[in-house]
Coordinates of C-alpha atoms and ligand atoms in Angstrom, one line a residue:
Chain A
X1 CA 115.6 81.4 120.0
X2 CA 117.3 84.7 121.7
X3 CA 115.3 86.2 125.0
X4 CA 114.0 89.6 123.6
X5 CA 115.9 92.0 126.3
X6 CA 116.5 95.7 125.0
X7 CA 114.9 97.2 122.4
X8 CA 118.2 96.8 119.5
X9 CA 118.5 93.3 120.3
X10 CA 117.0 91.5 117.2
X11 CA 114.4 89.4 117.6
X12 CA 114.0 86.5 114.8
X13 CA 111.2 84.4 114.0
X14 CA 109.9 81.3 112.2
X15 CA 110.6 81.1 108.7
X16 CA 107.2 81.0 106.6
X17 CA 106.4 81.3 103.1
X18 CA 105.9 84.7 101.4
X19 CA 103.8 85.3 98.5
X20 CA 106.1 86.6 95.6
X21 CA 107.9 85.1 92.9
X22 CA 111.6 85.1 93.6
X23 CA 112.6 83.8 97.0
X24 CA 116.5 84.0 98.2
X25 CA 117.5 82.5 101.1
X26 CA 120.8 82.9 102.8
X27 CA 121.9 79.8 105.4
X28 CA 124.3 78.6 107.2
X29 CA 125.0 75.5 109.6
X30 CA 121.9 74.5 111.2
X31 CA 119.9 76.8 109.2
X32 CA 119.4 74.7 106.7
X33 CA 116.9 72.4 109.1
X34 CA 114.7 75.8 109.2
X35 CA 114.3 75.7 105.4
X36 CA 114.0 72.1 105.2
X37 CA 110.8 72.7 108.5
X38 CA 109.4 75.7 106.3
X39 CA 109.5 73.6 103.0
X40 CA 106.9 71.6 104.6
X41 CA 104.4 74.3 104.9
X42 CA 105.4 75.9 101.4
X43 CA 102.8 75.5 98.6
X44 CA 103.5 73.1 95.4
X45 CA 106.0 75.0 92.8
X46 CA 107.3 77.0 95.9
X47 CA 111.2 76.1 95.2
X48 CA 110.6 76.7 91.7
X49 CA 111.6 79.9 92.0
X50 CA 113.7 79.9 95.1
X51 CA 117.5 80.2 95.2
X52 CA 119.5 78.7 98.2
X53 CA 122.6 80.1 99.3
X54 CA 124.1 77.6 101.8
X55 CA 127.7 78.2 103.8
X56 CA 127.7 74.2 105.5
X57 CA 131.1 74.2 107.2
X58 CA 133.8 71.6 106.8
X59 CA 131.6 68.6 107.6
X60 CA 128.9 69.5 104.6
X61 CA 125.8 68.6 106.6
X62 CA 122.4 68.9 104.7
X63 CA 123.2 69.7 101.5
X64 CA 121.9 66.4 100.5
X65 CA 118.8 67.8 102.4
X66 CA 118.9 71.3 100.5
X67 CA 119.0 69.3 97.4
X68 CA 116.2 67.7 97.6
X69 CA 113.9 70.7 97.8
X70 CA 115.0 70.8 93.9
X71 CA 115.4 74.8 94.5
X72 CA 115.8 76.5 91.4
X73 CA 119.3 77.3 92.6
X74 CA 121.7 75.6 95.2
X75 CA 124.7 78.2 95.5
X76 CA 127.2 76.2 98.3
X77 CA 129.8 79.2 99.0
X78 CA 132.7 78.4 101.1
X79 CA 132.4 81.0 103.5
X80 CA 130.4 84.2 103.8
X81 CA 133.1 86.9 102.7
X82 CA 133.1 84.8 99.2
X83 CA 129.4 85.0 99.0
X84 CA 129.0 88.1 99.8
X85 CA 130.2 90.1 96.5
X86 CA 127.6 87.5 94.3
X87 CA 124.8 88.6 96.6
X88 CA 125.2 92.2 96.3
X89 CA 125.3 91.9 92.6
X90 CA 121.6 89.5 93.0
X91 CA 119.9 91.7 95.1
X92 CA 121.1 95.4 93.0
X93 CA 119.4 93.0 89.7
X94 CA 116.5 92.2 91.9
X95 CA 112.7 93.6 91.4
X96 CA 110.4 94.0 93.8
X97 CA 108.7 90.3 94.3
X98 CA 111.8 88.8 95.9
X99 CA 111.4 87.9 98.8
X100 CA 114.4 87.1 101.9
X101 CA 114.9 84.8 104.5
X102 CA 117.6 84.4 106.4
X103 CA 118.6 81.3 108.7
X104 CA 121.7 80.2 111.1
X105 CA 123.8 81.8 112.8
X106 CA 123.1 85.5 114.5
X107 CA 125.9 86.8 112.7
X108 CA 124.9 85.3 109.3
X109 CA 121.8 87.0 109.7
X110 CA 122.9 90.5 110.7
X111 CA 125.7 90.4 108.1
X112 CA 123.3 89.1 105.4
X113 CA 120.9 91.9 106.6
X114 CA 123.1 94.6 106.5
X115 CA 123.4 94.2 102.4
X116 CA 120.0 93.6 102.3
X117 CA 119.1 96.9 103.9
X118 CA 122.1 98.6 101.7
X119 CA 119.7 97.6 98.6
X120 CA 116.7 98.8 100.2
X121 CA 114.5 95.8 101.3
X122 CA 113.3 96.7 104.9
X123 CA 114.2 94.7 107.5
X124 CA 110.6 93.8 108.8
X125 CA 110.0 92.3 105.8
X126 CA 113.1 89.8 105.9
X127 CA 112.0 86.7 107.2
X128 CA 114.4 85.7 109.6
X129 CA 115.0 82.3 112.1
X130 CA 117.9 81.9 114.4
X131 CA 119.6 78.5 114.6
X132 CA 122.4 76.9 116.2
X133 CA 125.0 78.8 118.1
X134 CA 124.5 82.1 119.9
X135 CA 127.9 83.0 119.3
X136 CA 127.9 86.8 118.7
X137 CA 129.6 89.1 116.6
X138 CA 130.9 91.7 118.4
X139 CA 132.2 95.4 117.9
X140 CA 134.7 97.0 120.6
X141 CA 133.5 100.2 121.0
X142 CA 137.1 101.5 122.0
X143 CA 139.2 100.2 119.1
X144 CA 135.9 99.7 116.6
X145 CA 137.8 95.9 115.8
X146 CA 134.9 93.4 114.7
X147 CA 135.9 89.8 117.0
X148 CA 133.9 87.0 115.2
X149 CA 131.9 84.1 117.3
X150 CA 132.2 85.7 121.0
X151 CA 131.0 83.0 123.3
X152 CA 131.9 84.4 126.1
X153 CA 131.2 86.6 129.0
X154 CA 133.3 89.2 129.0
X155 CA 135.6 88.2 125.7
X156 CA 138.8 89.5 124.6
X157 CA 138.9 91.8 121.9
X158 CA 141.1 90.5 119.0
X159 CA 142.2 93.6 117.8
X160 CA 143.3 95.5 121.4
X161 CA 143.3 93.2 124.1
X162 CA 140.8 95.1 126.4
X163 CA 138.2 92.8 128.2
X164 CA 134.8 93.4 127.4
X165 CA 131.5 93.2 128.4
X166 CA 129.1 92.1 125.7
X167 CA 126.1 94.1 125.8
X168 CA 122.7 93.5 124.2
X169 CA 122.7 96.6 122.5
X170 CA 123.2 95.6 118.8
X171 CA 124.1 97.6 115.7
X172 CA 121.9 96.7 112.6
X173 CA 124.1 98.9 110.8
X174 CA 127.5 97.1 111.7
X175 CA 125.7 93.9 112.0
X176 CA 127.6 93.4 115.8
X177 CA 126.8 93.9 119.3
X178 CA 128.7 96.3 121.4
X179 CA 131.6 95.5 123.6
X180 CA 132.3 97.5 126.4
X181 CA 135.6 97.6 128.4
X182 CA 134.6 95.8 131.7
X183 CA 137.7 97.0 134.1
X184 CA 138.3 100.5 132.4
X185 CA 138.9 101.4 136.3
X186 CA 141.2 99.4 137.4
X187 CA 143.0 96.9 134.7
X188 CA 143.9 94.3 137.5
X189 CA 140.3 93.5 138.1
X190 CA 139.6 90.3 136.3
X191 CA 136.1 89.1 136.2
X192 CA 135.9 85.1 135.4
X193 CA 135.0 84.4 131.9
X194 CA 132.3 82.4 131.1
X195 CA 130.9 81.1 128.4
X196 CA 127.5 81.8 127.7
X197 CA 126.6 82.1 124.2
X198 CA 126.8 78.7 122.8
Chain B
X1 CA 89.1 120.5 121.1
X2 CA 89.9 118.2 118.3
X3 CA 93.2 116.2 118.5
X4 CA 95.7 117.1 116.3
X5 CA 93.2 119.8 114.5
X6 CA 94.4 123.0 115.7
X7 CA 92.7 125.8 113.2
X8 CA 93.9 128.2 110.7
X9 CA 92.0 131.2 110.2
X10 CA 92.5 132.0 106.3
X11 CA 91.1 133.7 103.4
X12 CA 90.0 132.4 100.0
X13 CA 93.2 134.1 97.8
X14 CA 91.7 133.1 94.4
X15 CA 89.4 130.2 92.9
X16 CA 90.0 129.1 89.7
X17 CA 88.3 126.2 87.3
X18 CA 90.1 123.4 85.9
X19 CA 88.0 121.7 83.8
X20 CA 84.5 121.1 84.0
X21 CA 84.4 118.9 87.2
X22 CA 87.4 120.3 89.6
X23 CA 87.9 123.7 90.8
X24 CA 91.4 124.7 92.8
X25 CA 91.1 126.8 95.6
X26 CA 93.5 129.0 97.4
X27 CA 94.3 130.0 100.6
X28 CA 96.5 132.5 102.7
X29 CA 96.6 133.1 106.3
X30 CA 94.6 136.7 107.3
X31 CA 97.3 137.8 108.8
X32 CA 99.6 137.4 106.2
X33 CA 102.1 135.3 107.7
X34 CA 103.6 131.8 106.2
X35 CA 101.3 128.7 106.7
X36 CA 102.5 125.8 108.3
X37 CA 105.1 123.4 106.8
X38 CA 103.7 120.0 105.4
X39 CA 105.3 116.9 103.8
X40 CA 103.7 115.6 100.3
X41 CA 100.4 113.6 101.1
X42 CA 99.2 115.9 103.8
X43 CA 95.8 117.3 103.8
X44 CA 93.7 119.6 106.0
X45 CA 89.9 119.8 107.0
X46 CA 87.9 122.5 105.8
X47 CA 84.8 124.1 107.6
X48 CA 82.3 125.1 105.5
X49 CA 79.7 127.2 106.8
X50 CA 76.2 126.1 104.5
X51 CA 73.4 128.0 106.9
X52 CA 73.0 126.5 109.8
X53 CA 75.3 123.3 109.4
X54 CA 78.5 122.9 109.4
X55 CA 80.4 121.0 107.0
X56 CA 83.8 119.5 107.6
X57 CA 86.2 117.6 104.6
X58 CA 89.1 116.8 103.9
X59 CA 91.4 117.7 100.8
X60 CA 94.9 116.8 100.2
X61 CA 97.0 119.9 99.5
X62 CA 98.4 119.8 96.2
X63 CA 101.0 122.8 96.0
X64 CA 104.7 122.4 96.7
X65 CA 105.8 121.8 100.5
X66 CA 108.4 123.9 99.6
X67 CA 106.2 127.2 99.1
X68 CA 104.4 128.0 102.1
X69 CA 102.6 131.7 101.4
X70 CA 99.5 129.9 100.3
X71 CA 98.0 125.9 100.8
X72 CA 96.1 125.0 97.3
X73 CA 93.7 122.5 97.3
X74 CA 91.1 121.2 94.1
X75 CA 88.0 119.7 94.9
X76 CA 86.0 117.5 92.5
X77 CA 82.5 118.2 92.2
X78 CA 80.1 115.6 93.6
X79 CA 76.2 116.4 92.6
X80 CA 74.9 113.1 94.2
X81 CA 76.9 113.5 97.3
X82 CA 76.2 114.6 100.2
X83 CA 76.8 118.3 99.4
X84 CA 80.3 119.6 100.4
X85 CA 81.8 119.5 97.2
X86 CA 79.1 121.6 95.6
X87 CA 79.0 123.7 98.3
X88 CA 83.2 124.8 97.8
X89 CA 82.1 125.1 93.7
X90 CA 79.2 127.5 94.3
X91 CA 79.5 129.1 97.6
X92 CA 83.0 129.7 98.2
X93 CA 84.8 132.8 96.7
X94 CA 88.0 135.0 96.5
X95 CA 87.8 136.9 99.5
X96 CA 85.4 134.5 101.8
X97 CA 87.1 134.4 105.7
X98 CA 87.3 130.5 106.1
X99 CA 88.7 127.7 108.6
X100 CA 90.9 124.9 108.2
X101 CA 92.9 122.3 110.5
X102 CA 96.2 122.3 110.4
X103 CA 97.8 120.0 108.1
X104 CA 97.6 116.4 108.5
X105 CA 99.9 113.5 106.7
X106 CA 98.5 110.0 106.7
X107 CA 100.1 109.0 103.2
X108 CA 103.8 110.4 103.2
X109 CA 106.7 109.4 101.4
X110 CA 108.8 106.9 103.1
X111 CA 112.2 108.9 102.5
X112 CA 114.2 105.6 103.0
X113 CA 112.8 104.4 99.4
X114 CA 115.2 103.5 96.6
X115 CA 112.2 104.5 94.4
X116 CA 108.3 106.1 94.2
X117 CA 106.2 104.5 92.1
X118 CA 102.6 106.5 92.2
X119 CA 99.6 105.3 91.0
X120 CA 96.6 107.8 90.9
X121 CA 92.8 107.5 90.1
X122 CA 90.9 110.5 88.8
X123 CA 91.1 113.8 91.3
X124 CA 93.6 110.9 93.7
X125 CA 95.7 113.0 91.3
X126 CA 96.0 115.3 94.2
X127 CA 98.5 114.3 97.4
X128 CA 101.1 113.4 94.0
X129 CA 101.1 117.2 92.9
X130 CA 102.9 117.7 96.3
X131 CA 104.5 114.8 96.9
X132 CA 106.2 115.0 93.1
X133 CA 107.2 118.5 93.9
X134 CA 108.4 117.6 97.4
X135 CA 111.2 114.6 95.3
X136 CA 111.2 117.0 92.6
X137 CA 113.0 119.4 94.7
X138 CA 115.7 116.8 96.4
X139 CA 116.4 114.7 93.3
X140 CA 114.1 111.8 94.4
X141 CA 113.6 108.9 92.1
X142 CA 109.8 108.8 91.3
X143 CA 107.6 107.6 88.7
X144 CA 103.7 108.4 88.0
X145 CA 100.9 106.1 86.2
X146 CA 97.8 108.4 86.1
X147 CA 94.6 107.1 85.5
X148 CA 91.6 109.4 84.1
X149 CA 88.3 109.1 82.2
X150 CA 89.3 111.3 79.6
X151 CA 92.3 113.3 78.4
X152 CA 90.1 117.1 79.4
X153 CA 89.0 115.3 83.0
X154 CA 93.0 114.6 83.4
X155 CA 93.2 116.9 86.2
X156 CA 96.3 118.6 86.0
X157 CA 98.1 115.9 83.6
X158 CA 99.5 118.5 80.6
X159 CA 100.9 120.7 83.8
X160 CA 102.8 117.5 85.1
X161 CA 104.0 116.2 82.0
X162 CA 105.5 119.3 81.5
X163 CA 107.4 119.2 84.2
X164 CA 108.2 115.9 84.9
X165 CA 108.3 114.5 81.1
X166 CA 108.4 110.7 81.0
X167 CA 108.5 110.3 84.3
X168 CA 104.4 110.9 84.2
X169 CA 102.2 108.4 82.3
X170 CA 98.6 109.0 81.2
X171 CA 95.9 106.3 80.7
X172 CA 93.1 107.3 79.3
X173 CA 89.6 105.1 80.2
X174 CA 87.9 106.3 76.7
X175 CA 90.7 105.1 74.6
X176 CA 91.0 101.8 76.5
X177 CA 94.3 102.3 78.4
X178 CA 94.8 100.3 81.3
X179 CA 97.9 100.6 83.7
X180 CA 99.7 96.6 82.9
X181 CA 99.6 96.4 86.1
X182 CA 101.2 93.0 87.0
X183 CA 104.4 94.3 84.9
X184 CA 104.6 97.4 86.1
X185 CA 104.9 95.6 89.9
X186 CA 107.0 93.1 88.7
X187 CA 109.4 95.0 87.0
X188 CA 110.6 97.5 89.7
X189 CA 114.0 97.3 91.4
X190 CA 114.1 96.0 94.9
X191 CA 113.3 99.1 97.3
X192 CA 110.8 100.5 95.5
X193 CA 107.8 101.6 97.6
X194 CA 104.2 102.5 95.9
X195 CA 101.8 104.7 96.5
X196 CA 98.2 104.8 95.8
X197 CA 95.3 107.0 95.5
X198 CA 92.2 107.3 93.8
X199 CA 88.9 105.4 93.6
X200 CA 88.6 102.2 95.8
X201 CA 87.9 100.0 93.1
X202 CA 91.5 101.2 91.9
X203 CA 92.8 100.9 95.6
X204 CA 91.8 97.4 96.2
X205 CA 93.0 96.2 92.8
X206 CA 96.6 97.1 93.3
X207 CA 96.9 96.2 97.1
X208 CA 95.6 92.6 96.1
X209 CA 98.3 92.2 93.4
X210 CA 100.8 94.0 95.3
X211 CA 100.6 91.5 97.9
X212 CA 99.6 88.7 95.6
X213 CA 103.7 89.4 94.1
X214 CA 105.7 89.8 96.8
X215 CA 105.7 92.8 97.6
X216 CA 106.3 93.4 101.9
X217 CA 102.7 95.9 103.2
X218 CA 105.2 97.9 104.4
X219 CA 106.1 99.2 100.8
X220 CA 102.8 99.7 100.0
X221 CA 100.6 103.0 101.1
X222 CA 97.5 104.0 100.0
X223 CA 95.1 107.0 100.8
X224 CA 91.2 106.8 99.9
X225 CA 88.8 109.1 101.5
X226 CA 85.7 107.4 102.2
X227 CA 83.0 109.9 102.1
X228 CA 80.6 109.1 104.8
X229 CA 77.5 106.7 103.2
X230 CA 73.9 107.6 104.1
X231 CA 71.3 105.1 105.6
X232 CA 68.5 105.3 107.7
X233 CA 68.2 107.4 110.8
X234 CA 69.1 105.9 113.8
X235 CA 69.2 107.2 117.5
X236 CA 72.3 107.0 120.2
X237 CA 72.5 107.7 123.7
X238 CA 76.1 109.2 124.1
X239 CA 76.7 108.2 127.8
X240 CA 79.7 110.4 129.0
X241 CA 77.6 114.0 128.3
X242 CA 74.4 112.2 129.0
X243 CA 72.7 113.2 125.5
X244 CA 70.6 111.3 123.3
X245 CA 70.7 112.2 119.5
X246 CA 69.5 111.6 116.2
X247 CA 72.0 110.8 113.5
X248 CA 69.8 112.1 110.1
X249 CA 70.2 110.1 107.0
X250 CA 73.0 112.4 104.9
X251 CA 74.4 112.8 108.5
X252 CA 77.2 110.8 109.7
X253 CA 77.7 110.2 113.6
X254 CA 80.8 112.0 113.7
X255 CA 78.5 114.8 112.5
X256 CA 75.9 114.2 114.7
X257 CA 78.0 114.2 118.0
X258 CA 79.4 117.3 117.1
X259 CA 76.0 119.2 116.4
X260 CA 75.2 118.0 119.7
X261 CA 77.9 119.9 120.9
X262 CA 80.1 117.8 121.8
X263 CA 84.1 118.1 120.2
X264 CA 85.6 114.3 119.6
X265 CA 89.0 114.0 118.0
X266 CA 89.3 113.2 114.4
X267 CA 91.7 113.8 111.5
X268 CA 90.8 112.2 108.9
X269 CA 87.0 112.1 108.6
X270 CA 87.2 108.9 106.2
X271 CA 87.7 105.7 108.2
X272 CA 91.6 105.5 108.1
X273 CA 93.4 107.6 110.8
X274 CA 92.0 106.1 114.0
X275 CA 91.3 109.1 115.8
X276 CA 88.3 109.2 116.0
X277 CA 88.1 105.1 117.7
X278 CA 84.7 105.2 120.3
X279 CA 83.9 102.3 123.0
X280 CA 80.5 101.0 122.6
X281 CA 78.8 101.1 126.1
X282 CA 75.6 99.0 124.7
X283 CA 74.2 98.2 121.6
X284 CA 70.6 96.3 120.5
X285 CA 71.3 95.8 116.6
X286 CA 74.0 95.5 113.9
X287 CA 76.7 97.8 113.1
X288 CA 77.5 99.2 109.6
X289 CA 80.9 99.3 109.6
X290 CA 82.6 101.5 106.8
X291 CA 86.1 102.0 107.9
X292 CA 89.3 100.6 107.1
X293 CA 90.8 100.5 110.7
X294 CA 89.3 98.3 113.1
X295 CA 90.1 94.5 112.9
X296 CA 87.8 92.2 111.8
X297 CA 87.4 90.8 115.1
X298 CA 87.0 94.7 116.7
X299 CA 83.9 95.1 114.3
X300 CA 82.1 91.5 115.6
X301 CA 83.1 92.1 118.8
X302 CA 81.0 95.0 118.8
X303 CA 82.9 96.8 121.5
X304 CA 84.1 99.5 119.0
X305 CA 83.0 102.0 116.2
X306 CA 84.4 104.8 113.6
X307 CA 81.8 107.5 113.8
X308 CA 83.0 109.7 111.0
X309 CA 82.1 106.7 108.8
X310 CA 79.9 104.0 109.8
X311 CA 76.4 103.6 110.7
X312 CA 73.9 101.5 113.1
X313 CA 70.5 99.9 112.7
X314 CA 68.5 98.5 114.9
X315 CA 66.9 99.8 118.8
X316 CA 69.6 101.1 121.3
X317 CA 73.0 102.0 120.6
X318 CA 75.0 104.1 123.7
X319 CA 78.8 105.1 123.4
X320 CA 81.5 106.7 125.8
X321 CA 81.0 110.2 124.9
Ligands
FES1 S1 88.5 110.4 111.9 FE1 90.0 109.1 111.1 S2 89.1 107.2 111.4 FE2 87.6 108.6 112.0

């Protein structure tokens, strides 16, 4: 789990069961071992009404797992920018009762937040639990280009080139942390990279 | 000086009866200027002066936020309470100098809502007029389930329906209506937030099934003023000003601190603001404990107490104040 260390750095949690009647989760990669953890604490009939939206990568781990939690509904989208249009469309048909959790990656979760906060569900009550990498998602602030899975320290924006440094400060609105240029003062200043979110 | 309570010096503009339990009341400042601003939900405290006592309650303030020449308030009249109602329905007249707080707002809107679905109990009617008014005026989304006794005890209900339309829905408890509660929660789109006010009973009832469907406490606000409950007499030693008092039966602490002459903070005076939050020093005996903000674990610790609504029994009680 990620050190809490200024105030817009998200902090996640452990997934647990909500009272409700629909519940949605949104997964990817290792995530799915946090639903499979929670399903152990969840009351009989729980995935009755659940619907699990899973993005497992190339090798297709734990689907088998996912399976059988006989969810309601097992949704296995290829990447997030597919799922993303189906669950806009779930959550504007959704009632109050639904409830969210959200597993994997940092930048599944922000992204997957983002919509949620679009259709109004606040985001304290989104349950959320970080697994697997801590590769961030990252917004230059110069260029405002989005670089996907920064794992380094500083990175190279994809978009301009600059070197930045990747701060804590987090955007829920952009679902990205901020990237900074690191040697605005003098270009040939090259601080070794490192990599430090695995 | 009382937290947050800063006064308003006004004058009683014009009383008028509603129907045969609630009166309205109206106030302007003396010196003619605008009142305050409020948001829908807020209420102020009102000083009554009933011979040598001096009452204090709150009312929610039911005109528009967006007129400020005069706040309007309606009160409900109790005859077995403890005497504040009856004393705004006999004693209080176009004309009379009075004093209220400034306003307070412990059940607004959250603005960020998709929706506002209102649920009101009897004379909880009241924080909606404003609040309704208040999304009225920006084109919020809102919707009203209002619960009464009888159609000529629903307070303000043709008035609404005539401005609102179907976006106001009466239940009447002498024809057998009865909000369908469970479908009502479970049919509202995701971002919906609800509001409640009225009796307790009522209050309970829909927090449970709120939470019992899904629905995140953080879309879920409620307002309920707890009138303060009598009990037996009972003496405390208030350590700080080195007094020792007598709290009378239709008295609450709160009360009885501040006829001893000493000025804690409140704004609330029913249980669910916090304000008015008091360290026990030492106590010999068992706390009644009437409010809805301690923990459960503050009120058996015994290290903490509400005096605007709960009580003591027993042979020593001394506080910080
Ligand atoms: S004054 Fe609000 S809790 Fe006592």
């Amino acid at each position: 789990m990620a050190a809490k260390t200024i105030i817009s750095r998200p902090v996640y949690g452990t997934l647990s069961p909500q009272p409700g009647k629909h519940h949605l989760f949104v997964a990817d990669a290792e995530g799915a071992l946090a639903i499979i953890d929670m399903a152990g604490k969840a009351p009989d009939g729980f995935f009755d009404g659940a619907e699990i939206v899973f993005i497992a990568g190339p090798e297709g781990k734990h689907i088998a797992a996912l399976e059988a939690l006989k969810p309601a509904q097992l949704h296995l989208p290829p990447s997030f920018a597919s799922l993303l249009p189906r669950l806009k469309q779930t959550l504007t048909n959704a009632h109050m009762g639904l409830r969210l959790y959200l597993c994997g990656t940092e930048g599944l979760i922000g992204q997957a937040m983002q919509v949620a906060l679009e259709a109004g569900i606040d985001h304290t009550s989104i349950e959320t639990e970080h697994r697997g990498s801590l590769a961030r998602r990252m917004q230059c602030v110069h260029c405002k280009g989005i670089t996907e899975n920064v794992t380094t320290q500083p990175a190279l924006c994809s978009h301009c080139g600059l070197l930045l440094l990747v701060r804590d400060h987090y955007s829920r609105r952009l679902a990205a942390f901020q990237g900074v240029c690191i040697n605005a003062e003098d270009r040939s200043e090259i601080p070794p990279m490192e990599e430090i979110f695995r | 000086m009382s937290t947050g309570t800063t006064k308003l010096d006004v004058v009683v503009s014009d009383v008028v009866p509603v129907n045969e339990l609630v009166t309205r009341f109206h106030f302007r400042r003396r010196d003619g200027e605008l009142l305050p601003t409020f948001s829908g939900g807020a209420h102020v405290v009102v000083e009554m002066r009933d011979g040598n006592r001096t009452r204090l309650n709150p009312y929610s303030l039911m005109g528009s936020p967006l007129d400020t020449r005069e706040y309007t308030i309606s009160v409900r009249r109790d005859d077995i309470g403890r005497g504040g109602s009856l004393f705004m329905h006999r004693s209080v007249h176009a004309g009379l100098e009075m004093v209220i707080s400034y306003p307070v707002n412990l059940f607004s809107l959250d603005l960020r809502a998709k929706k506002h679905l209102m649920l009101a109990g009897g004379i909880g009617i009241t924080p909606f007029m404003a609040q309704t008014a208040q999304l009225a005026g920006s084109g919020g989304n809102f919707e009203l389930h209002y619960t009464c006794r009888t159609a000529s005890l629903g307070t303000y209900a043709d008035l609404l329906q005539q401005r609102y339309g179907r976006r106001v829905r009466l239940y009447h408890d002498d024809r057998n209506e009865r909000v369908d509660l469970d479908r009502l929660l479970s049919s509202q789109p995701l971002g919906t937030h609800l509001y409640v006010c009225g009796p307790a009973g009522m209050i309970n009832w829909v927090r449970d099934r709120a939470a019992v469907l899904g629905w995140p406490s953080e879309t879920v606000h409620f307002e309920h003023f707890a009138a303060p409950q009598p009990g037996a007499p009972f003496d405390v030693t208030l350590a700080v000003s080195g007094k020792t008092i007598r709290v009378g039966e239709q008295q609450s602490l709160l009360e009885a601190i501040e006829a001893a002459g000493v000025d804690p903070p409140y704004l609330c005076r029913g249980g669910v603001c916090g304000q008015c939050e008091t360290n026990v020093i030492s106590y010999d005996g068992k706390f009644i404990h009437n409010d809805h903000w301690l923990s459960e674990e503050d009120h058996r610790s015994g290290c903490k107490i509400m005096p605007c609504v709960s009580r003591f029994e027993g042979k020593s009680l001394v506080l910080e104040r």
